[in-house]
Short mmCIF file of C-alpha atoms and ligand atoms in Angstrom, two decimals:
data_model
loop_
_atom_site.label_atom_id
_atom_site.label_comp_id
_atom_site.label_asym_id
_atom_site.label_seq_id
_atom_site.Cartn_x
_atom_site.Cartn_y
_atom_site.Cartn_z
CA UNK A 1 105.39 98.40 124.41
CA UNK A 2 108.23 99.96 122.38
CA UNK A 3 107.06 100.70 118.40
CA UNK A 4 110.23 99.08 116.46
CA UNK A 5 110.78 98.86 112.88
CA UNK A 6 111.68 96.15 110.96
CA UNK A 7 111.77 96.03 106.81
CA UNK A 8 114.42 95.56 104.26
CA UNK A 9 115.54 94.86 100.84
CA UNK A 10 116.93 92.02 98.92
CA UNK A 11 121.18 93.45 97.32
CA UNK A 12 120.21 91.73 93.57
CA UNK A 13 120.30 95.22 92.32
CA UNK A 14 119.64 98.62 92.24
CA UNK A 15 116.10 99.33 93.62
CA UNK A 16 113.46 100.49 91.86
CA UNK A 17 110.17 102.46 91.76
CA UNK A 18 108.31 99.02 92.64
CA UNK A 19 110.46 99.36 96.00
CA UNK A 20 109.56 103.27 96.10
CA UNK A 21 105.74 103.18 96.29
CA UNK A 22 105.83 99.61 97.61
CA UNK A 23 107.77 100.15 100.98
CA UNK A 24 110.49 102.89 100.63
CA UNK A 25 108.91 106.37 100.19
CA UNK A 26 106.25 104.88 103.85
CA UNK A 27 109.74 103.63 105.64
CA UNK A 28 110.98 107.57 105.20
CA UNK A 29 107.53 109.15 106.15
CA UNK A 30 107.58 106.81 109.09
CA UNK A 31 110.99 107.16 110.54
CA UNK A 32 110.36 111.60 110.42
CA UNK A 33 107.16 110.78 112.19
CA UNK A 34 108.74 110.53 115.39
CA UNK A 35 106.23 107.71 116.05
CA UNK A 36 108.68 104.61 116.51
CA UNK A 37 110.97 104.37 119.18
CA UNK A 38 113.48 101.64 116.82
CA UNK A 39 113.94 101.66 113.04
CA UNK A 40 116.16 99.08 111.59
CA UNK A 41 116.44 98.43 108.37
CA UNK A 42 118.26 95.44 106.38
CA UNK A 43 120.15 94.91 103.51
CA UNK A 44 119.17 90.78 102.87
CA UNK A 45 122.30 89.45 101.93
CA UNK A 46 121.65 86.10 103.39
CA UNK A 47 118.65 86.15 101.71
CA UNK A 48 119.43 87.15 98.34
CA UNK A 49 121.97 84.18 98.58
CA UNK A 50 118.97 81.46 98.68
CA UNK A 51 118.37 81.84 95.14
CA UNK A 52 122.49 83.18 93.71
CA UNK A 53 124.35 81.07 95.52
CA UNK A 54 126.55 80.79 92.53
CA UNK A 55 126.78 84.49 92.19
CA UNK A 56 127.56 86.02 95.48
CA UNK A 57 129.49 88.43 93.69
CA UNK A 58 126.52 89.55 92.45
CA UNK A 59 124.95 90.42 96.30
CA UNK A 60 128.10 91.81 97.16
CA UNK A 61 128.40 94.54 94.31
CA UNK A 62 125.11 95.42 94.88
CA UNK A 63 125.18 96.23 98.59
CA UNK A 64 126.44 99.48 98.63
CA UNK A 65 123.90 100.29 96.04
CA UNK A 66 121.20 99.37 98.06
CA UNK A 67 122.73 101.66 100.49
CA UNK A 68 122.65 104.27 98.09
CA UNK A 69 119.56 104.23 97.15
CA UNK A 70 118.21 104.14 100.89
CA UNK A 71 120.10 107.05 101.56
CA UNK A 72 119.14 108.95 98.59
CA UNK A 73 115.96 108.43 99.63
CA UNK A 74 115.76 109.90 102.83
CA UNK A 75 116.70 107.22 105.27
CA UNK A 76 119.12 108.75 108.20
CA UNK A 77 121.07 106.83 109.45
CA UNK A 78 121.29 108.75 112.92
CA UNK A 79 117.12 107.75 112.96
CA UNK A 80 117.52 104.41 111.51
CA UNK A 81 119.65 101.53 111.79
CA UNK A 82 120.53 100.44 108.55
CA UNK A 83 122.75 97.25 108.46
CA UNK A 84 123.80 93.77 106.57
CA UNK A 85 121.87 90.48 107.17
CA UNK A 86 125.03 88.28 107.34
CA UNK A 87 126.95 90.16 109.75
CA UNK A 88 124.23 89.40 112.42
CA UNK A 89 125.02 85.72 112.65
CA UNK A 90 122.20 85.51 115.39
CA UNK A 91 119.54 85.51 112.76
CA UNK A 92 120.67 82.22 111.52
CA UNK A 93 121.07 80.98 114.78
CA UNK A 94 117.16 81.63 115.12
CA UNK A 95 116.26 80.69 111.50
CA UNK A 96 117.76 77.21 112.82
CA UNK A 97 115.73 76.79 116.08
CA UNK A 98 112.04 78.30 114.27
CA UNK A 99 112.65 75.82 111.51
CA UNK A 100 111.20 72.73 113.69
CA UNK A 101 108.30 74.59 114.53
CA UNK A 102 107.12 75.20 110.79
CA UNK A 103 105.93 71.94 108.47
CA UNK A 104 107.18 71.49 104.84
CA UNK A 105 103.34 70.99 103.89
CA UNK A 106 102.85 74.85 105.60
CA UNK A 107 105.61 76.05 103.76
CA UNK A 108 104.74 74.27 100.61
CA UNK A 109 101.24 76.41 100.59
CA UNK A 110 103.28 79.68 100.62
CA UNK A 111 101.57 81.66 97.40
CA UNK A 112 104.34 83.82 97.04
CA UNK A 113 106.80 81.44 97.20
CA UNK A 114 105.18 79.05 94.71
CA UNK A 115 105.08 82.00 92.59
CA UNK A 116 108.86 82.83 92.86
CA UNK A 117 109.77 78.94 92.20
CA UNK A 118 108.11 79.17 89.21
CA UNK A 119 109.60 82.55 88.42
CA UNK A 120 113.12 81.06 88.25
CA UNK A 121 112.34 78.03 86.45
CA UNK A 122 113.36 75.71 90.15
CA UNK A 123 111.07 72.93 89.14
CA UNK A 124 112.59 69.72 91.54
CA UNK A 125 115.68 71.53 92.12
CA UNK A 126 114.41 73.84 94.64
CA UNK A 127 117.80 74.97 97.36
CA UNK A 128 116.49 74.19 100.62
CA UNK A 129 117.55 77.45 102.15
CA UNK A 130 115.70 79.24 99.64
CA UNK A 131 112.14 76.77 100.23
CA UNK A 132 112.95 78.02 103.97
CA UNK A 133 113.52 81.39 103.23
CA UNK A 134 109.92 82.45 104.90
CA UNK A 135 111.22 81.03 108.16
CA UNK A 136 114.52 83.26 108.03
CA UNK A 137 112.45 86.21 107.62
CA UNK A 138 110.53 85.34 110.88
CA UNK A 139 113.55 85.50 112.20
CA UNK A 140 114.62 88.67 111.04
CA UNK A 141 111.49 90.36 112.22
CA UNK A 142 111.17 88.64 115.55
CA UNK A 143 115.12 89.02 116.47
CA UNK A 144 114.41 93.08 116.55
CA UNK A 145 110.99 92.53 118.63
CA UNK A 146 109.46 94.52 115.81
CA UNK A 147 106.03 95.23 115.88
CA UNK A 148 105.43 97.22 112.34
CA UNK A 149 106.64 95.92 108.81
CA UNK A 150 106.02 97.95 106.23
CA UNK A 151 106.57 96.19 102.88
CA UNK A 152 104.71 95.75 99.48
CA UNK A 153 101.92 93.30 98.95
CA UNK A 154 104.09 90.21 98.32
CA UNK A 155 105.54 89.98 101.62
CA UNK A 156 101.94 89.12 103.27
CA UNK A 157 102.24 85.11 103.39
CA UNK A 158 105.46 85.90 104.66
CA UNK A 159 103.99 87.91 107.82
CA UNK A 160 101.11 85.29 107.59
CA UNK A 161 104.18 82.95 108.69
CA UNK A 162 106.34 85.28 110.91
CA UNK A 163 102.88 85.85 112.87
CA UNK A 164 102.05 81.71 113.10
CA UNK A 165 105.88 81.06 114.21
CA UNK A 166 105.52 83.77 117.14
CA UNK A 167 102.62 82.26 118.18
CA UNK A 168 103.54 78.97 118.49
CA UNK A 169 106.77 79.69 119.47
CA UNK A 170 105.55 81.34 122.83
CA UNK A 171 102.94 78.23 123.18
CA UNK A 172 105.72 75.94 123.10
CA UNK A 173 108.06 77.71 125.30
CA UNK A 174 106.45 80.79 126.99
CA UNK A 175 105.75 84.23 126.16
CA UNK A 176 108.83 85.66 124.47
CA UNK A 177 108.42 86.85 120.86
CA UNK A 178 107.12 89.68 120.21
CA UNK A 179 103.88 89.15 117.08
CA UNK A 180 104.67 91.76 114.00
CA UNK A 181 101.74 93.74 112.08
CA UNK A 182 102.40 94.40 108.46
CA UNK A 183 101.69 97.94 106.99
CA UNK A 184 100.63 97.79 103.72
CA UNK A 185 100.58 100.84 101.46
CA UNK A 186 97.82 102.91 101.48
CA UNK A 187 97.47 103.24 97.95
CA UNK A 188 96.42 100.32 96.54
CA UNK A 189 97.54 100.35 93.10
CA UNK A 190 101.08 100.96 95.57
CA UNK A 191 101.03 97.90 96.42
CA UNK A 192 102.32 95.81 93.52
CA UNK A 193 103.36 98.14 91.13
CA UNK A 194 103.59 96.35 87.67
CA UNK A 195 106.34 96.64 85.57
CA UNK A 196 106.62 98.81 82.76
CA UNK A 197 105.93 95.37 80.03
CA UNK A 198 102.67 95.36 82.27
CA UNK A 199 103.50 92.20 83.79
CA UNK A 200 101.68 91.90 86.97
CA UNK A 201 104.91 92.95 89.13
CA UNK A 202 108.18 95.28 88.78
CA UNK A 203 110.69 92.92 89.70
CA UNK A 204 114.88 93.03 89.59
CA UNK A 205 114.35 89.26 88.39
CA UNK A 206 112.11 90.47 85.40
CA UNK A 207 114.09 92.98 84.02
CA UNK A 208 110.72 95.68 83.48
CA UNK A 209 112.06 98.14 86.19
CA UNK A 210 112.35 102.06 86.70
CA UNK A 211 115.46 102.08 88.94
CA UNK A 212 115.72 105.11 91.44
CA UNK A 213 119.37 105.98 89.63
CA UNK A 214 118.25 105.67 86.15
CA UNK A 215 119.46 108.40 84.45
CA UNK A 216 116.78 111.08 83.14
CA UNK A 217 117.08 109.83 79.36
CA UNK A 218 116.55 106.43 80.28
CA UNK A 219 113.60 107.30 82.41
CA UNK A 220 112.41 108.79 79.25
CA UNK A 221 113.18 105.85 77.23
CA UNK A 222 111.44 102.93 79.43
CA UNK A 223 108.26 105.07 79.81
CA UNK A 224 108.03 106.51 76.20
CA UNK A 225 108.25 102.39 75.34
CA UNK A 226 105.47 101.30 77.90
CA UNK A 227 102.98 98.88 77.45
CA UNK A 228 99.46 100.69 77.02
CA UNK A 229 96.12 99.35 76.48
CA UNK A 230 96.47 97.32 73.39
CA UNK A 231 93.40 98.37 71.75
CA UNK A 232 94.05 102.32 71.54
CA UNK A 233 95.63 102.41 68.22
CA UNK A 234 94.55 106.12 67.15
CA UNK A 235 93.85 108.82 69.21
CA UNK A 236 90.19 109.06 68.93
CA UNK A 237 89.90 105.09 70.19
CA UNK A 238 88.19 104.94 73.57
CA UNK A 239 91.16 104.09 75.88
CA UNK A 240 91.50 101.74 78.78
CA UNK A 241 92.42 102.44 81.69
CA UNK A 242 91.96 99.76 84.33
CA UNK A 243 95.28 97.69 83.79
CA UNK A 244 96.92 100.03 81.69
CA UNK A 245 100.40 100.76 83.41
CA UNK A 246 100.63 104.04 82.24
CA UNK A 247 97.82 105.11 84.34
CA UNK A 248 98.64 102.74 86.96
CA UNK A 249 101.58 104.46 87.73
CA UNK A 250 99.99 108.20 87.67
CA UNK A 251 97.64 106.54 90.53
CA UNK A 252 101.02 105.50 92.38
CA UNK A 253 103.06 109.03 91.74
CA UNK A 254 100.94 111.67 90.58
CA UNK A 255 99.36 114.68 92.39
CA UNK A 256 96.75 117.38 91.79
CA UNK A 257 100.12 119.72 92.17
CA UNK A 258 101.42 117.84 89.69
CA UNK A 259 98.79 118.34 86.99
CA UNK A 260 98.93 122.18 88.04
CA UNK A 261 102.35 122.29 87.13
CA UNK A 262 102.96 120.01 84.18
CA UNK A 263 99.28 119.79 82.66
CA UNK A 264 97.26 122.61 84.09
CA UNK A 265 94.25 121.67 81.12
CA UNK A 266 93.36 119.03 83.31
CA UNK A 267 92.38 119.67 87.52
CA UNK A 268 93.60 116.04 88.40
CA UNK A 269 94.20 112.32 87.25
CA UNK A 270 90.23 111.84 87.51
CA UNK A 271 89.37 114.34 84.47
CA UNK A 272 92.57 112.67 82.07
CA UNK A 273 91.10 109.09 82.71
CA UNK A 274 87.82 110.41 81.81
CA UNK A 275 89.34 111.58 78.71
CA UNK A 276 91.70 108.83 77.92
CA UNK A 277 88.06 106.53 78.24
CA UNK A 278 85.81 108.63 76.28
CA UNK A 279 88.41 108.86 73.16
CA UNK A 280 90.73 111.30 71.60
CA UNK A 281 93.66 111.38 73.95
CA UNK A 282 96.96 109.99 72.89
CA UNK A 283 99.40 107.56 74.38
CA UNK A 284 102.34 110.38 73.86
CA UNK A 285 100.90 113.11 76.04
CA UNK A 286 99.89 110.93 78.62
CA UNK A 287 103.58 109.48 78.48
CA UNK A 288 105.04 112.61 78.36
CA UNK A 289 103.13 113.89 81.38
CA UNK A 290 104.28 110.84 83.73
CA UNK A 291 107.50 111.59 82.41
CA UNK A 292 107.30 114.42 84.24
CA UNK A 293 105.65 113.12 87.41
CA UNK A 294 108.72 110.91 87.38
CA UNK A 295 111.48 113.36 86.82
CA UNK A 296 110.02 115.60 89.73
CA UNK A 297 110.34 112.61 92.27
CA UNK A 298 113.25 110.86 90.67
CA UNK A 299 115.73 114.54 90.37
CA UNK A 300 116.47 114.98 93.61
CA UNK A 301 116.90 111.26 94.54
CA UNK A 302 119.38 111.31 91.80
CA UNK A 303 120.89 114.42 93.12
CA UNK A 304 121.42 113.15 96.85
CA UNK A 305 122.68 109.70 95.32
CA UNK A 306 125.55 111.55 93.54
CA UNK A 307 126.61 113.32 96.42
CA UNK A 308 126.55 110.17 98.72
CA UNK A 309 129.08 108.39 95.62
CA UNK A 310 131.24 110.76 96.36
CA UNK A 311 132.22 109.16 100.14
CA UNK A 312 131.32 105.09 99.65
CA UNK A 313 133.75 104.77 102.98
CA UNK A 314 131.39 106.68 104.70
CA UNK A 315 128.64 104.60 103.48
CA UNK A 316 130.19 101.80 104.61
CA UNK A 317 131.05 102.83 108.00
CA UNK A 318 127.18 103.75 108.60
CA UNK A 319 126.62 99.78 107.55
CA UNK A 320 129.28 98.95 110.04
CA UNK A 321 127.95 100.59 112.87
CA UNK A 322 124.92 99.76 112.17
CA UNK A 323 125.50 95.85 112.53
CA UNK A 324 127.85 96.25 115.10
CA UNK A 325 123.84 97.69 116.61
CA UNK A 326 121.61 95.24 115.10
CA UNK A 327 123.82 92.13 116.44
CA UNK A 328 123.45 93.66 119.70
CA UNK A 329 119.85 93.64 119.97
CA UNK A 330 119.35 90.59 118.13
CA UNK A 331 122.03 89.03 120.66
CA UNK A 332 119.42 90.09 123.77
CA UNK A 333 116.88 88.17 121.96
CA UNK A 334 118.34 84.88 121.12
CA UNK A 335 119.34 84.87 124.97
CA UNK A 336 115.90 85.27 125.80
CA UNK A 337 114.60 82.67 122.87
CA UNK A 338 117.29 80.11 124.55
CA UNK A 339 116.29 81.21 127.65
CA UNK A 340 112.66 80.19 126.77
CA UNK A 341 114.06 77.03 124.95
CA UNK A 342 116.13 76.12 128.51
CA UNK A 343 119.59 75.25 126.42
CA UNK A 344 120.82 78.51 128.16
CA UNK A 345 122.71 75.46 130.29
CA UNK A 346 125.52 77.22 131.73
CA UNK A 347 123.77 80.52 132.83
CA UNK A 348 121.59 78.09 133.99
CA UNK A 349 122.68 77.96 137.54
CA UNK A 350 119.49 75.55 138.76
CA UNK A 351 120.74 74.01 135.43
CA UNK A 352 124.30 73.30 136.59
CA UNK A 353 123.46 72.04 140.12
CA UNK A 354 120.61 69.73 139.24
CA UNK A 355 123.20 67.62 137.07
CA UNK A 356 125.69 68.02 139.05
CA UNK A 357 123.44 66.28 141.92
CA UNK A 358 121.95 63.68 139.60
CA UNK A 359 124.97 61.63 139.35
CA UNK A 360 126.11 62.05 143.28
CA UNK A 361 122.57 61.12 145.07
P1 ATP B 1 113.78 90.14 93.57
O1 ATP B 1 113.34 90.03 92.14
O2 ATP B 1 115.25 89.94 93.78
O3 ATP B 1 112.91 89.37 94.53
P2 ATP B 1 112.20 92.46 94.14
O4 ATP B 1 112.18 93.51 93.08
O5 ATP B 1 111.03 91.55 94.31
O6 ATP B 1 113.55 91.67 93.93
P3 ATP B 1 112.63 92.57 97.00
O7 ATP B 1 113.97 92.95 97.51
O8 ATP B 1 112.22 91.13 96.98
O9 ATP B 1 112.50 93.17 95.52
O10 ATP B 1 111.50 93.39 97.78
C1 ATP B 1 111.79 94.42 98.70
C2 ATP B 1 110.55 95.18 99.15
O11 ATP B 1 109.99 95.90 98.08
C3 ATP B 1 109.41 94.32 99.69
O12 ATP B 1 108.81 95.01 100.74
C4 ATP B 1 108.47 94.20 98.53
O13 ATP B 1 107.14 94.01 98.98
C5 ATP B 1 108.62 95.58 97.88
N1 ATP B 1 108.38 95.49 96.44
C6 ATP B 1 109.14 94.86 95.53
N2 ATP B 1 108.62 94.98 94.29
C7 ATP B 1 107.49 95.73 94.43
C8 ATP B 1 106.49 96.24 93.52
N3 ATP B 1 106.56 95.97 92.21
N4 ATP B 1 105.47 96.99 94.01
C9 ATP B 1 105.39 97.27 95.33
N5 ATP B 1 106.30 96.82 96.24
C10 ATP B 1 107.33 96.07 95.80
MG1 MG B 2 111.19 89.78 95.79
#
């Protein structure tokens, strides 16, 4: 069976260093791999419109930044098929025939979607298309027959539900969808990066992001103001580490190369948190060192992304052609899901004859 690819990002803003360690920096190693025979990757337009529908303007600014930042990145467009949600109107066509095989009550129990109505404030008023928005992504996966989707720790219910629709879905109607694995990050503390306030996630919606095109003063800025452990007021305080952001983020972007080059006094991250614990180690230096962590993977992101602004028709000629690819494949599979479904009626020969006959006999 063919490895594809399937993963993507929501166009509510620039991405981030949340995205980065979450999904990103794994989608880049995976494509130069070799391994996968089908990389597609998607900008969620449709998707980001399920909770701004009264600010597309919003999603549409903020696709070409996406773009940006996926090219910056390392994402090659002549290896992966990078493309916009809406312009592959199959997807909704799916979305619409998956929805009566998923219950409100199933959808209901979703924890990250609980989490996100509570996040913007929804209370009764929840849209409908964004309650449903699990089932859309099912679609999405399924329409590319994608078998790997590498993502951050948030988007597990959501495979939890891509996985139970593909299932039942070839119950009902026959084998025809193809049942997607999720790749989590390896890294654990990768896997929900918290925001620089410490809040349990970095999130566009929460405003506590490192964006990929942050500029190197306000890199400096939003670290040099992080949220630390509380309790280390002077330098000879033991310090915390577990939970402490600071560190959290050395575990998600630091290497023992990096401690040769920027802090040779200590041999890796294990001998500073032994410090940090035992006392006498400041806040400052340990800022200043992830500041530059950060500025060694963050420069030459910043330095491709400026040479990519200089030719935004390009950029949006690769998005072009690459929907112009996407809607192809998903096309081939929403023949075979009506296929399945038998409302293929008039390439449906047997179809055609059998009511023609009904009404002569
Ligand atoms: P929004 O607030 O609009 O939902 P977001 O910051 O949560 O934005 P998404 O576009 O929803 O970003 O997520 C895109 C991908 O990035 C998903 O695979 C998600 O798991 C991953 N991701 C997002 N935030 C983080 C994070 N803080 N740590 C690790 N992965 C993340
Ligand atoms: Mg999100």
């Amino acid at each position: 069976m063919a490895k594809i690819i399937l993963t993507g990002d929501r166009p509510t803003g620039r991405l981030h260093v949340g995205h980065y360690v979450g999904s990103l920096r794994r989608r880049v190693e995976l494509q130069n791999s070799g391994d996968y025979d089908e990389i597609y990757i998607m900008i969620a337009d449709a998707q980001a419109l399920t909770d701004n529908a009264d600010n597309p303007e919003k999603v549409r600014q903020n696709i070409i930044e996406v773009a940006l930042d996926y090219l910056s990145c390392g994402l090659d467009p002549s290896k992966s098929t990078l493309f916009i949600q809406s312009q592959v109107p199959q997807l909704t066509e799916l979305t619409f025939y998956y929805m009566n095989l998923v219950t409100v009550a199933r959808l209901q129990r979703n924890p990250t979607v609980k989490s996100e109505i509570q996040l913007r404030d929804f209370h009764n008023s929840i849209p409908v298309g964004f309650f449903t928005y699990p089932i859309s992504q099912a679609a999405d996966i399924t329409a590319f027959d994608a078998t790997t989707v590498p993502v951050g720790e948030d988007q597990e219910p959501m495979l939890e539900q891509a996985k139970e629709i593909v299932r039942r879905f070839n119950y009902v109607y026959g084998d025809t969808l193809v049942e997607p694995q999720i790749l989590l990050p390896e890294n654990k503390y990768c896997m929900r990066l918290p925001g620089t306030d410490g809040k349990a996630k970095m999130s566009k919606s929460l405003n506590n992001c490192i964006y990929l095109s942050d500029s190197s003063e306000e890199v400096r800025k939003k670290i040099m103001g992080m949220f630390t452990d509380p309790n280390h007021l002077r330098v000879d305080d033991p310090g915390q580490v577990e939970g402490n952001p600071v560190f959290i983020y050395l575990e998600a972007f630091a290497t023992d190369e990096h401690f040769q080059k920027f802090l040779p006094e200590y041999e890796n991250l294990q001998a500073l948190k032994d410090h940090y614990t035992r006392g006498g180690l400041g806040d400052v230096k340990v800022k200043k060192f992830l500041y530059a962590v950060m500025e060694d993977v963050l420069t030459p992101i910043r330095e491709r992304r400026k040479e990519y602004e200089k030719d935004i028709p390009a950029i949006l000629e690769i998005l072009k052609q690459g929907s112009i690819k996407a809607e192809a494949k998903a096309a081939a599979t929403l023949n075979r899901v009506k296929q399945s479904m038998r409302i293929n009626y008039f390439d449906d020969q047997d179809y055609l004859d059998e009511q023609a006959k009904k009404f002569t006999e």
